[in-house]
Backbone as JSON, one array per atom type, in Angstrom:
{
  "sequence": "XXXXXXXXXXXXXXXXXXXXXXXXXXXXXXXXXXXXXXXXXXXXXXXXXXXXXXXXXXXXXXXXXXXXXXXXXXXXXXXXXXXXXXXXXXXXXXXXXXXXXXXXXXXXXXXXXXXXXXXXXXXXXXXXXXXXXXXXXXXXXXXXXXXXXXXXXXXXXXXXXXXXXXXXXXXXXXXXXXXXXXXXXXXXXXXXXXXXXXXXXXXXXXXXXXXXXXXXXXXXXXXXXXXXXXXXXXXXXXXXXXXXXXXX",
  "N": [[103.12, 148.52, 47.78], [106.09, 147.9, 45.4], [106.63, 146.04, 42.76], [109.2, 145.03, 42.85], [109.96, 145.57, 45.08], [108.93, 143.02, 45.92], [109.78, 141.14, 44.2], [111.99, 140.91, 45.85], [111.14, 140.29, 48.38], [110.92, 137.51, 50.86], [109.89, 134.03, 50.46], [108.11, 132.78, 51.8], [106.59, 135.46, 52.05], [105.08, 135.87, 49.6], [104.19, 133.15, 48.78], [101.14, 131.36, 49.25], [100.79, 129.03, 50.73], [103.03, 128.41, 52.23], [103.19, 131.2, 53.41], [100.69, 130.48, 55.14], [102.07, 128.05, 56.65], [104.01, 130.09, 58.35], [102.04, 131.83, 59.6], [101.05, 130.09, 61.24], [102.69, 128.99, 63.06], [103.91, 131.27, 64.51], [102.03, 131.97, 65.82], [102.11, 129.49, 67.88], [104.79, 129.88, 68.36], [104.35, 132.64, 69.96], [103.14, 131.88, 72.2], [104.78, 130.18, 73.35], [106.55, 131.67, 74.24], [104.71, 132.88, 76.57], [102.86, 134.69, 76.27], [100.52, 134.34, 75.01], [96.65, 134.5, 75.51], [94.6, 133.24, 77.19], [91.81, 132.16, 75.13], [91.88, 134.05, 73.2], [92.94, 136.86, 71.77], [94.73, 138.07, 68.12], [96.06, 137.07, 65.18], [97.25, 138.06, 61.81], [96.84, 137.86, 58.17], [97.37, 139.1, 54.99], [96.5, 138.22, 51.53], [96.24, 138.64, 49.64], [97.41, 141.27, 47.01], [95.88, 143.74, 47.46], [95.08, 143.58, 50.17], [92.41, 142.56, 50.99], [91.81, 140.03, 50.88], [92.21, 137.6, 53.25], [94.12, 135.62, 55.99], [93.27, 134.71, 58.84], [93.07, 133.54, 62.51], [90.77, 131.09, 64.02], [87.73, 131.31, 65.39], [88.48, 131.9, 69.02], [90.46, 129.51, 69.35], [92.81, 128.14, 70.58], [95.91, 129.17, 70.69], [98.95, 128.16, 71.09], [97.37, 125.3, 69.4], [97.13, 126.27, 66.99], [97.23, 125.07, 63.22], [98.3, 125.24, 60.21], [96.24, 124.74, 58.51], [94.09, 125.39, 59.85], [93.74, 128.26, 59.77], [91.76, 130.62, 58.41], [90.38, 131.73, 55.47], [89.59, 135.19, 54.82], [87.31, 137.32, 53.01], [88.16, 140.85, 53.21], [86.04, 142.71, 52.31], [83.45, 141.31, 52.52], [80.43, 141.6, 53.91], [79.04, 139.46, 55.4], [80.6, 137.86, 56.92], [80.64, 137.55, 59.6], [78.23, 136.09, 60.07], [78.42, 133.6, 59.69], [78.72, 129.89, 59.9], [81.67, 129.65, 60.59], [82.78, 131.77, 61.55], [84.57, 134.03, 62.42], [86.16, 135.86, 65.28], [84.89, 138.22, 66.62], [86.05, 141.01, 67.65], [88.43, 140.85, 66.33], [87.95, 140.83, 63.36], [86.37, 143.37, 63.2], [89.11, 144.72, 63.79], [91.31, 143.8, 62.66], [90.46, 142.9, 59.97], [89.38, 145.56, 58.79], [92.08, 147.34, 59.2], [93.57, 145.78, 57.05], [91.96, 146.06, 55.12], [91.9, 148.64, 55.06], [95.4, 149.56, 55.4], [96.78, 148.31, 52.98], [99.8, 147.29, 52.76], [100.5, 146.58, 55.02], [101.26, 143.58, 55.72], [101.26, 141.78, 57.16], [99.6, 141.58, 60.48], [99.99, 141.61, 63.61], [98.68, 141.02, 66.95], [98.93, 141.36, 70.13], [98.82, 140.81, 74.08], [101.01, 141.04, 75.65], [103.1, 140.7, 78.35], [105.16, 143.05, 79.32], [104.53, 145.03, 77.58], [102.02, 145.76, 77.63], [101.87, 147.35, 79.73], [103.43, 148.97, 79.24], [101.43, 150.29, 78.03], [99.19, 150.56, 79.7], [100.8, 153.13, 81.46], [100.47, 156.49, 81.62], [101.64, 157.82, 80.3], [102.49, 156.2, 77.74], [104.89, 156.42, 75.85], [107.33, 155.41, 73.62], [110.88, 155.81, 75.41], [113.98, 156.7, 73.44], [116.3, 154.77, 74.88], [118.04, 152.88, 75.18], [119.71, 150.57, 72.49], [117.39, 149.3, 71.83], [114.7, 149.97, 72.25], [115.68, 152.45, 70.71], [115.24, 151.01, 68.68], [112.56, 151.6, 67.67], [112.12, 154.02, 67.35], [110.35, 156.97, 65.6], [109.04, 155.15, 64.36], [106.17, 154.0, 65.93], [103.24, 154.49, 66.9], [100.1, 155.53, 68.69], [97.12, 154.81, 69.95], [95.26, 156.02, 72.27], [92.54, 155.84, 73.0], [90.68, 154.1, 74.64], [88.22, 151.95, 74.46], [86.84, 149.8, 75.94], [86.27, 146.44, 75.11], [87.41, 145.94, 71.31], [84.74, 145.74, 69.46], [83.5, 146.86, 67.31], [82.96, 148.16, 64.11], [84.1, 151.1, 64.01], [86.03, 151.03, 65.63], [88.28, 149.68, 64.5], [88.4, 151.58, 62.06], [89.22, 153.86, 64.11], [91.67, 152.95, 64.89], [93.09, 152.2, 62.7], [93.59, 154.98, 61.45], [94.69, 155.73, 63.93], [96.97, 154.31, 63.55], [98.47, 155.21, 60.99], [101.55, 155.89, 59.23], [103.24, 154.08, 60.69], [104.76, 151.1, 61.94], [104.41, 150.35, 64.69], [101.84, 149.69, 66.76], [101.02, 151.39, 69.91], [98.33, 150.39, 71.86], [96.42, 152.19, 73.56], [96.08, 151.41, 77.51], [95.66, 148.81, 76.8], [96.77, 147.06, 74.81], [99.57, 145.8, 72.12], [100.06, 146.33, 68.78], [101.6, 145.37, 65.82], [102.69, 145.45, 62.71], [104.17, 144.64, 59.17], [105.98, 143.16, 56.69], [106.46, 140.94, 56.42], [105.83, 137.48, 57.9], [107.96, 136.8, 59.69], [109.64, 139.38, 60.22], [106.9, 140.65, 61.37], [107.1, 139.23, 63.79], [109.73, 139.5, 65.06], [109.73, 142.45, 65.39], [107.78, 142.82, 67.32], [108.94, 141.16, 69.14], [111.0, 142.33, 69.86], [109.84, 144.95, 70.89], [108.52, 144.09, 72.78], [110.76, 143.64, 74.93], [111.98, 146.39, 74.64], [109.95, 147.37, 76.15], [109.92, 146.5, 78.13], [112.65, 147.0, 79.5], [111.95, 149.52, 79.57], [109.89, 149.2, 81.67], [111.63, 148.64, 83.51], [113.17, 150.47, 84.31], [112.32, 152.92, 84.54], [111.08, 152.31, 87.29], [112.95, 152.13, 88.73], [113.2, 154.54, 89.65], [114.42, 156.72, 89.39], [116.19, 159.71, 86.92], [115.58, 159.54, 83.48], [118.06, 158.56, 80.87], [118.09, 160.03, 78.45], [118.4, 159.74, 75.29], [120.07, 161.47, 72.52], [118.03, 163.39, 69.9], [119.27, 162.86, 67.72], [121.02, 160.68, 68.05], [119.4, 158.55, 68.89], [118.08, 158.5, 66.25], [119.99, 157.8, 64.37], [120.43, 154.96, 65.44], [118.09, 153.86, 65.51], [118.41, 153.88, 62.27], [120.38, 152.29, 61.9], [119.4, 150.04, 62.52], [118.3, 148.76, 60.0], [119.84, 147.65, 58.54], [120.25, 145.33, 59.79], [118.44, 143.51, 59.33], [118.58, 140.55, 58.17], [118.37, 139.59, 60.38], [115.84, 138.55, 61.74], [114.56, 136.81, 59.77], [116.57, 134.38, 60.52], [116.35, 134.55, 62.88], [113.16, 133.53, 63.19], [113.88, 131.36, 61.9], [115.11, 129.68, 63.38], [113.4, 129.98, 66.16], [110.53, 128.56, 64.99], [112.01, 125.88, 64.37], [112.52, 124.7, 66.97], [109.68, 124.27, 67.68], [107.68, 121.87, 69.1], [105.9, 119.44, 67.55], [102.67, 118.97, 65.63]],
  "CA": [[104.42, 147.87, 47.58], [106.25, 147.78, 44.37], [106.63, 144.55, 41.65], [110.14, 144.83, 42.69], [110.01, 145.1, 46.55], [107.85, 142.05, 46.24], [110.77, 139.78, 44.23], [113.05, 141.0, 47.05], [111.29, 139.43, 49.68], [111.54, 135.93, 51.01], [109.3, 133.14, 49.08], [107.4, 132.91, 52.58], [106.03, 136.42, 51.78], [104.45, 135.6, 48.29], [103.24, 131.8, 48.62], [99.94, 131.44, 49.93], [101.55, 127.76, 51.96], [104.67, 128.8, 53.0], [102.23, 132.33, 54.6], [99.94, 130.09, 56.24], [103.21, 127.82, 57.76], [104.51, 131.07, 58.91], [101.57, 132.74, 60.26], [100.22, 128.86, 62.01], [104.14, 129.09, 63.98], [104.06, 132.6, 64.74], [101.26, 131.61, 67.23], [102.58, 129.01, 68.9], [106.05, 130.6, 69.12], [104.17, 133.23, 70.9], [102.47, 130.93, 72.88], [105.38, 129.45, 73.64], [106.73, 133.43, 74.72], [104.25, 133.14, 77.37], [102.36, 136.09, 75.66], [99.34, 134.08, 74.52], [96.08, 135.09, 76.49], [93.28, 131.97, 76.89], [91.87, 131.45, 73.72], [92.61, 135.38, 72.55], [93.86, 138.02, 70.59], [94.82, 137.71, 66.79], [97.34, 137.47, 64.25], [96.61, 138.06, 60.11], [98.24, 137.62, 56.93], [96.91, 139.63, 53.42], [97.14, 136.92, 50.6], [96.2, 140.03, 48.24], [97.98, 142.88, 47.25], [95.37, 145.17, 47.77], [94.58, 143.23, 51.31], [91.16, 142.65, 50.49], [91.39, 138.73, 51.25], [93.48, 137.31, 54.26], [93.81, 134.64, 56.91], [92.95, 134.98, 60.64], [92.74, 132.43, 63.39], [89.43, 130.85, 64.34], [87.19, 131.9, 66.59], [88.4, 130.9, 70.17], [91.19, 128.24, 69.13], [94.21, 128.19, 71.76], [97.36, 129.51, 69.89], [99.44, 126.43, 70.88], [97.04, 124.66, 68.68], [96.91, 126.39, 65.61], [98.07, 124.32, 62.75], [98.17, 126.22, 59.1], [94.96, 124.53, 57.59], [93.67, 125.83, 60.32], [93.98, 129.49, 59.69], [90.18, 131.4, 58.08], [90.68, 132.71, 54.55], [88.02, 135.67, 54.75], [87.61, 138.58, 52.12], [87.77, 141.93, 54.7], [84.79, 143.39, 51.91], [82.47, 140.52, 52.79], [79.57, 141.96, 55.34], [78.35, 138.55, 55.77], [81.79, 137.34, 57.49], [80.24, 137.27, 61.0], [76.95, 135.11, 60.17], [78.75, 132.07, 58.95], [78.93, 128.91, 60.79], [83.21, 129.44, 60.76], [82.83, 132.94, 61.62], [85.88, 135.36, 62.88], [86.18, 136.62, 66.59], [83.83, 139.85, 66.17], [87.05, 142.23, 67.86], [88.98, 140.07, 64.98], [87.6, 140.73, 62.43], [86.68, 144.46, 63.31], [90.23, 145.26, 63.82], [92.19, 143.16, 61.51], [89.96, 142.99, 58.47], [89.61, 146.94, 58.41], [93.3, 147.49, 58.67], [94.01, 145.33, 55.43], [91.43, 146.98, 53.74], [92.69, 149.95, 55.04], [96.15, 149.17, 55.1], [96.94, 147.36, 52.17], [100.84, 147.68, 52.74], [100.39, 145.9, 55.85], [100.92, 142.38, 54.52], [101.51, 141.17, 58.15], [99.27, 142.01, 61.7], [99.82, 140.8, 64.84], [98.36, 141.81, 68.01], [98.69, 140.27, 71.86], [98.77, 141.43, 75.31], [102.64, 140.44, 75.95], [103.36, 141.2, 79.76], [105.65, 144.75, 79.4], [104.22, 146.35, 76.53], [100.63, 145.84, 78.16], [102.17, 147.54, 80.99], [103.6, 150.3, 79.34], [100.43, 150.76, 77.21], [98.9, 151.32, 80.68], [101.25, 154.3, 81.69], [99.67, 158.0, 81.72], [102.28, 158.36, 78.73], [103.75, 155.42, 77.08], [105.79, 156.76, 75.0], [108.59, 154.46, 73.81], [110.89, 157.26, 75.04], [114.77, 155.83, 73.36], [117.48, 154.79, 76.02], [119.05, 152.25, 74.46], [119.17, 150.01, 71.54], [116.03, 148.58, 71.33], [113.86, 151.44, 72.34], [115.72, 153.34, 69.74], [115.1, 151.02, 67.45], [111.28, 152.32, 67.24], [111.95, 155.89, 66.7], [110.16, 157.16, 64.81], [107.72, 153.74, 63.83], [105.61, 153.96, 66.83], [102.18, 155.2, 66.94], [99.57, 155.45, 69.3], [95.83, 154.9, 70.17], [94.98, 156.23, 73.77], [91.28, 156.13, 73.52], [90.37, 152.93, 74.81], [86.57, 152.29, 75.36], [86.45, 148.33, 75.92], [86.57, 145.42, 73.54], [86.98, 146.4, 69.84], [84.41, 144.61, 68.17], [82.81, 147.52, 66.21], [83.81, 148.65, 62.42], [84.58, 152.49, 63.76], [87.12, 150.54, 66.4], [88.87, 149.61, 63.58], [88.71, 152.62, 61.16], [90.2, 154.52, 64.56], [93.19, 152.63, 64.72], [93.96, 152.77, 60.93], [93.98, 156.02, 61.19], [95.78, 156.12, 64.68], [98.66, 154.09, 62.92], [99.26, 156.21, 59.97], [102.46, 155.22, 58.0], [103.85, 153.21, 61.64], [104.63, 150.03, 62.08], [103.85, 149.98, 65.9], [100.78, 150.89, 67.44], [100.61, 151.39, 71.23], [97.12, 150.86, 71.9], [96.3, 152.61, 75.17], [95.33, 150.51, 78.31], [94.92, 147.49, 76.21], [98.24, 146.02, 74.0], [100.88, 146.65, 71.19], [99.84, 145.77, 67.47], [102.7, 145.19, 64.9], [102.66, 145.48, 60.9], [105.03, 144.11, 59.02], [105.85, 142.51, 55.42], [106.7, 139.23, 56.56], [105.82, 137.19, 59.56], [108.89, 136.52, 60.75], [109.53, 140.75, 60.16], [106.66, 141.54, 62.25], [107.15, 138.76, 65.01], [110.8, 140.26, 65.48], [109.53, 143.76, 65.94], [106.7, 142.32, 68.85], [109.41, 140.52, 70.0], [111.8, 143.73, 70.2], [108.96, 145.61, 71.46], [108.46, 143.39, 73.97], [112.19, 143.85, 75.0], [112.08, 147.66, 74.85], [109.12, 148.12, 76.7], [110.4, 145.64, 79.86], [113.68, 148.06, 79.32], [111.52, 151.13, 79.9], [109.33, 149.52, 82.73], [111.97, 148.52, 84.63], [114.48, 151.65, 84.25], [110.95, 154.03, 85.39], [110.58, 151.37, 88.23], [113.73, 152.68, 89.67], [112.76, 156.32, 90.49], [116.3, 157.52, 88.42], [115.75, 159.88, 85.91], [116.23, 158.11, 82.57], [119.49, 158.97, 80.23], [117.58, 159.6, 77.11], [119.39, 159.77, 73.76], [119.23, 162.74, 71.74], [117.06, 163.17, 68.97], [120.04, 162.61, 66.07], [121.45, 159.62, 68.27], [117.86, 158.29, 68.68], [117.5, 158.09, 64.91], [121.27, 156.79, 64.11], [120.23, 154.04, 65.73], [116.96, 153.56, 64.51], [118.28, 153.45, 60.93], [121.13, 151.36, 62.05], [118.9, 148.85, 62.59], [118.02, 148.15, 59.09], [120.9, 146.53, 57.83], [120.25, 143.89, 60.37], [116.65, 142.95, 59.19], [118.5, 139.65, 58.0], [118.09, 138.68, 61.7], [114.17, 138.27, 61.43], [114.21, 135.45, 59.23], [117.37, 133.6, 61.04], [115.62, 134.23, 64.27], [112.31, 133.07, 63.22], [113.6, 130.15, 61.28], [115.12, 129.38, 64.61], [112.06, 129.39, 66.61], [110.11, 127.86, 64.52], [112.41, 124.97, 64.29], [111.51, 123.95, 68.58], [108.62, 124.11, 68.01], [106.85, 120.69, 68.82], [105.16, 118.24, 66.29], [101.12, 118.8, 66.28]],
  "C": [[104.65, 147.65, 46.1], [106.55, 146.37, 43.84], [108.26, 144.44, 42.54], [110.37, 144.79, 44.27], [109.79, 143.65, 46.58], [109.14, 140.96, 45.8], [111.73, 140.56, 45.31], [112.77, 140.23, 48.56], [111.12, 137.94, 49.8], [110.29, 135.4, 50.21], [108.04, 132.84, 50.57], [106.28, 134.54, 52.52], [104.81, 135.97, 50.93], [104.23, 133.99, 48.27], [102.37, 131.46, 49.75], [100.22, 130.24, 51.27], [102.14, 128.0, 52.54], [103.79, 129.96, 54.42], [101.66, 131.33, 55.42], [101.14, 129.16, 57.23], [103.64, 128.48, 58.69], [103.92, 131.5, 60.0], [100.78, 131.78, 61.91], [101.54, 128.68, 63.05], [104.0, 130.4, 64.5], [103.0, 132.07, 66.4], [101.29, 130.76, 67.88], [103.65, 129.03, 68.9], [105.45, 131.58, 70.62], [103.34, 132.5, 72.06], [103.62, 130.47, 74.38], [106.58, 130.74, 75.28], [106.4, 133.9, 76.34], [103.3, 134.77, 76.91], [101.23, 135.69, 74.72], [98.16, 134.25, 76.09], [94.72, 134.53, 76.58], [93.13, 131.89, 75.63], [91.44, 133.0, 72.86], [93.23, 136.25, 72.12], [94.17, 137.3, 68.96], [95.7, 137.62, 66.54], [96.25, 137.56, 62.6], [97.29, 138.31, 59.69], [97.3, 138.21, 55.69], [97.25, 138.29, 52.56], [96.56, 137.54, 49.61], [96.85, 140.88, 48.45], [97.33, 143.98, 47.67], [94.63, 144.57, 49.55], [93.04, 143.06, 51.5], [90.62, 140.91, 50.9], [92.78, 138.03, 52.37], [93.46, 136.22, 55.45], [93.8, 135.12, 57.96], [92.6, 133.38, 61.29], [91.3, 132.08, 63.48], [88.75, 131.41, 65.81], [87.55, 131.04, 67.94], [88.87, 129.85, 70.49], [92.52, 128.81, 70.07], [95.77, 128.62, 70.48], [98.8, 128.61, 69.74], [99.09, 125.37, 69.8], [96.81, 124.63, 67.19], [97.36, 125.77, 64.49], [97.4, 125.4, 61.28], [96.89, 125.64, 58.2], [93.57, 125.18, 58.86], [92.39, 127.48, 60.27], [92.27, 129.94, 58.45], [91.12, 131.74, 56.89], [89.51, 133.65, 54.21], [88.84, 136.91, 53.37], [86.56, 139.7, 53.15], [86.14, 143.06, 54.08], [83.61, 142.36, 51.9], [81.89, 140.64, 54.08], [79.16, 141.14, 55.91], [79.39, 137.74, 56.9], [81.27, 136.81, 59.19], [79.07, 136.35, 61.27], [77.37, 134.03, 59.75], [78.97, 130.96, 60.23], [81.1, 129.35, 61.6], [83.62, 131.01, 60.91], [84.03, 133.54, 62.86], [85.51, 135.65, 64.19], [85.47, 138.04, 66.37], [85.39, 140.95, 66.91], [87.93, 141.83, 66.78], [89.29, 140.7, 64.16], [87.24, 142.6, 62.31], [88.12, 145.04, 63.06], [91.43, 144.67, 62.48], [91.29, 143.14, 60.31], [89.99, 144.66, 58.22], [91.42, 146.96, 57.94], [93.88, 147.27, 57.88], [93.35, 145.8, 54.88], [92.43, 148.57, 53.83], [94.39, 150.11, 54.95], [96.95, 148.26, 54.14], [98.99, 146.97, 52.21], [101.42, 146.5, 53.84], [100.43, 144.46, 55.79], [100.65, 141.14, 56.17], [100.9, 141.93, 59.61], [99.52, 141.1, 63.0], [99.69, 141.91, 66.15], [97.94, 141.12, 69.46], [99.2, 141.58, 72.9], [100.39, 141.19, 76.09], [102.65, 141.49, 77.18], [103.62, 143.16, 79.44], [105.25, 145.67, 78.08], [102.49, 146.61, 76.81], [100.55, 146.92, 79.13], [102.51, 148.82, 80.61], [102.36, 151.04, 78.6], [99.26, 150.99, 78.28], [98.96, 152.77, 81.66], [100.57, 155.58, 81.12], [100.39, 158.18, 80.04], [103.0, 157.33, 78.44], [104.65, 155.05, 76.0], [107.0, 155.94, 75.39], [109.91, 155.44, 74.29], [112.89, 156.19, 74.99], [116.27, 155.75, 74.43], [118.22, 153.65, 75.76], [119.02, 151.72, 72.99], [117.96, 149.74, 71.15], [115.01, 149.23, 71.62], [114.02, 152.37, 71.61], [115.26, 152.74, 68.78], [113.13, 151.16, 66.29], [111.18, 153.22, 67.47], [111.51, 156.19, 65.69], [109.04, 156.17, 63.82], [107.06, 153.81, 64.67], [104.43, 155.18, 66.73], [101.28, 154.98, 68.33], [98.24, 155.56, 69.47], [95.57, 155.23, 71.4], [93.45, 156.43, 74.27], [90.23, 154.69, 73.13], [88.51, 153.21, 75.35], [86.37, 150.89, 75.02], [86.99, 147.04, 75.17], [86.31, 146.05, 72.19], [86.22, 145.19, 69.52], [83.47, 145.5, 67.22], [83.41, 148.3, 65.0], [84.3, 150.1, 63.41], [85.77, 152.17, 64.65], [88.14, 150.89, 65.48], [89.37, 150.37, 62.82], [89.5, 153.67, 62.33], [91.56, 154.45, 64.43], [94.3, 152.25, 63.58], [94.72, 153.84, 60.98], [95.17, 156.47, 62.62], [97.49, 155.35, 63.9], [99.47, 154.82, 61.75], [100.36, 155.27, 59.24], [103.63, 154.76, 59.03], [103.98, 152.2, 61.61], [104.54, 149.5, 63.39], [102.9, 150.5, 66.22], [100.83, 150.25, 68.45], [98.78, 151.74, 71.58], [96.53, 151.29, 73.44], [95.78, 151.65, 76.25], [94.63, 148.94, 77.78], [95.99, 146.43, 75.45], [98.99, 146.56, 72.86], [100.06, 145.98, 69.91], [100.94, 146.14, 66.16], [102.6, 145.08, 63.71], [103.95, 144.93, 60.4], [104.61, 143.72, 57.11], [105.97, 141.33, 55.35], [106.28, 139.07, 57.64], [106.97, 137.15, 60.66], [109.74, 138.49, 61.07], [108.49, 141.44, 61.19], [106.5, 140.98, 63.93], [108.54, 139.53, 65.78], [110.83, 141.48, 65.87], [108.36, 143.22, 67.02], [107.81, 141.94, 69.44], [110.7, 141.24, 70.74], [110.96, 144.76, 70.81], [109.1, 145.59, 72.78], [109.79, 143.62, 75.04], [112.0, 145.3, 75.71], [111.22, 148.17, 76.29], [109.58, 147.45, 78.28], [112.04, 146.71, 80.15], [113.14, 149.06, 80.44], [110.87, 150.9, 81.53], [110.56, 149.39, 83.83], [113.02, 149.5, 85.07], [113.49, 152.92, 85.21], [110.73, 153.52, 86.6], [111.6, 151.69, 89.33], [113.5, 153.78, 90.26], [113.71, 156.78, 89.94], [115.45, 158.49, 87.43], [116.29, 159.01, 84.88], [117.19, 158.81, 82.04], [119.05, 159.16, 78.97], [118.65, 159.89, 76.0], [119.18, 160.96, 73.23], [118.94, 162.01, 70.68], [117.68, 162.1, 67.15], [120.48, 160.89, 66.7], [120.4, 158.49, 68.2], [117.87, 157.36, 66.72], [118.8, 157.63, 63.89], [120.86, 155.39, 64.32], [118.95, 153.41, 65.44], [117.26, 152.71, 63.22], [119.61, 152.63, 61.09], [120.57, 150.31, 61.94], [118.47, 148.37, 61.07], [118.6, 147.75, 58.42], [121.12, 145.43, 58.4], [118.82, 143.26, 60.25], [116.89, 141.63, 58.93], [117.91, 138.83, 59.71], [116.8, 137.97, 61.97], [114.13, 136.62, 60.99], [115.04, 134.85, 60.17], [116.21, 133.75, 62.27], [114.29, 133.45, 64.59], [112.58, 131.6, 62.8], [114.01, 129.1, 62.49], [114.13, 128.74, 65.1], [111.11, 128.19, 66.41], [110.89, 125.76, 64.42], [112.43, 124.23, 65.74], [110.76, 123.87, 68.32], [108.34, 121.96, 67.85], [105.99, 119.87, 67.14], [103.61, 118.8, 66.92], [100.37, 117.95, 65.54]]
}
């Protein structure tokens, strides 16, 4: 990301407080979603440019409860990360610390089991395939992992699904959940939370037995890049959210 992307985005991006506010709401919005899953799955925030040092939840803390002092500040080149008393979820820390190393771009991860994108990340092929708005509007961002073998909690987990995401900002991870990138939090809760959307779209349009009405390829990607003159929505929508939320 350039010096000049960087003053363009919000002040929640670039202050280390404001990030952890962001990223300590994000999880009990989703919580709140119904798309938190006992006391699992992640979210993470870079608080370097080169993603090299970043926050993550604690091991095994309810997502309702997270509060932003909460939140781990680990560095993803520290091997020792897993022997510490305050040590990272081992699939965690596999998956999200690689990806910021490896992803440095990535300033924002989040990754849950949300009902219909679990569902389509079950399907033989779940390809987002676009039929309306919000299925178009990941044309073209959508990647995929389809070679599930359990819980990630080992480094080559990780280095797969780097490389399955490439230069996406969705990854469909086969038989297992959706994982979202982003530059902001409230940027990559709005694409989970459009995901989420699309993919209940798709299951329940396949659920009919119809064929579907797909879009062509040019309409597809009209609408795609339509969507980025409405990115203000992100923040409004998050600042939203965030603003129900409970007292903790």
């Amino acid at each position: 990301m350039s010096a000049a992307s960087l003053h363009s985005l919000p002040e929640t991006a670039t202050d280390p407080a404001a990030l952890r506010q962001d990223l300590a709401a994000a999880f009990r919005i989703c919580h709140q979603m119904g798309w938190s899953e006992s006391v699992g799955n992640h979210f993470s925030a870079a608080v370097s440019e080169d993603g090299a040092r970043l926050l993550l939840n604690p091991r095994w803390q309810h997502f309702a409860t997270i509060r932003p002092e909460d939140l781990l500040l680990l560095d993803s080149g520290d091997e020792t990360v897993l022997d510490g008393p305050d040590a990272p979820d081992a699939s965690a820390w596999c998956v999200h610390g690689t990806l910021h190393r490896r992803k440095p771009e990535a300033k924002v991860i989040l990754h849950c089991h949300s009902p219909y994108a679990t569902a389509l990340s079950c399907l033989a092929d779940p390809t987002v395939v676009p039929i309306d708005n919000n299925t178009a509007r990941f044309y073209g961002r959508t990647a995929y992992d389809l070679d599930f073998g359990g819980i990630a909690d080992a480094e080559e987990e990780g280095e797969r699904l780097a490389d399955s995401l490439g230069d996406k900002s969705v990854l469909v991870m086969g038989n297992h959940g959706i994982t979202v990138v982003g530059e902001t939090v409230a940027d990559a809760y709005e694409d989970l939370y459009f995901f989420e959307k699309a993919a209940q779209t798709l299951i329940l349009a396949r659920s009919s037995g119809e064929k579907l009405s797909v879009l062509s390829d040019a309409v597809a990607q009209n609408t795609a890049d339509g969507w980025r003159a409405y990115r203000g929505m992100a923040a409004r929508h998050f600042d939203f959210l965030k603003a129900q939320l409970p007292a903790l």
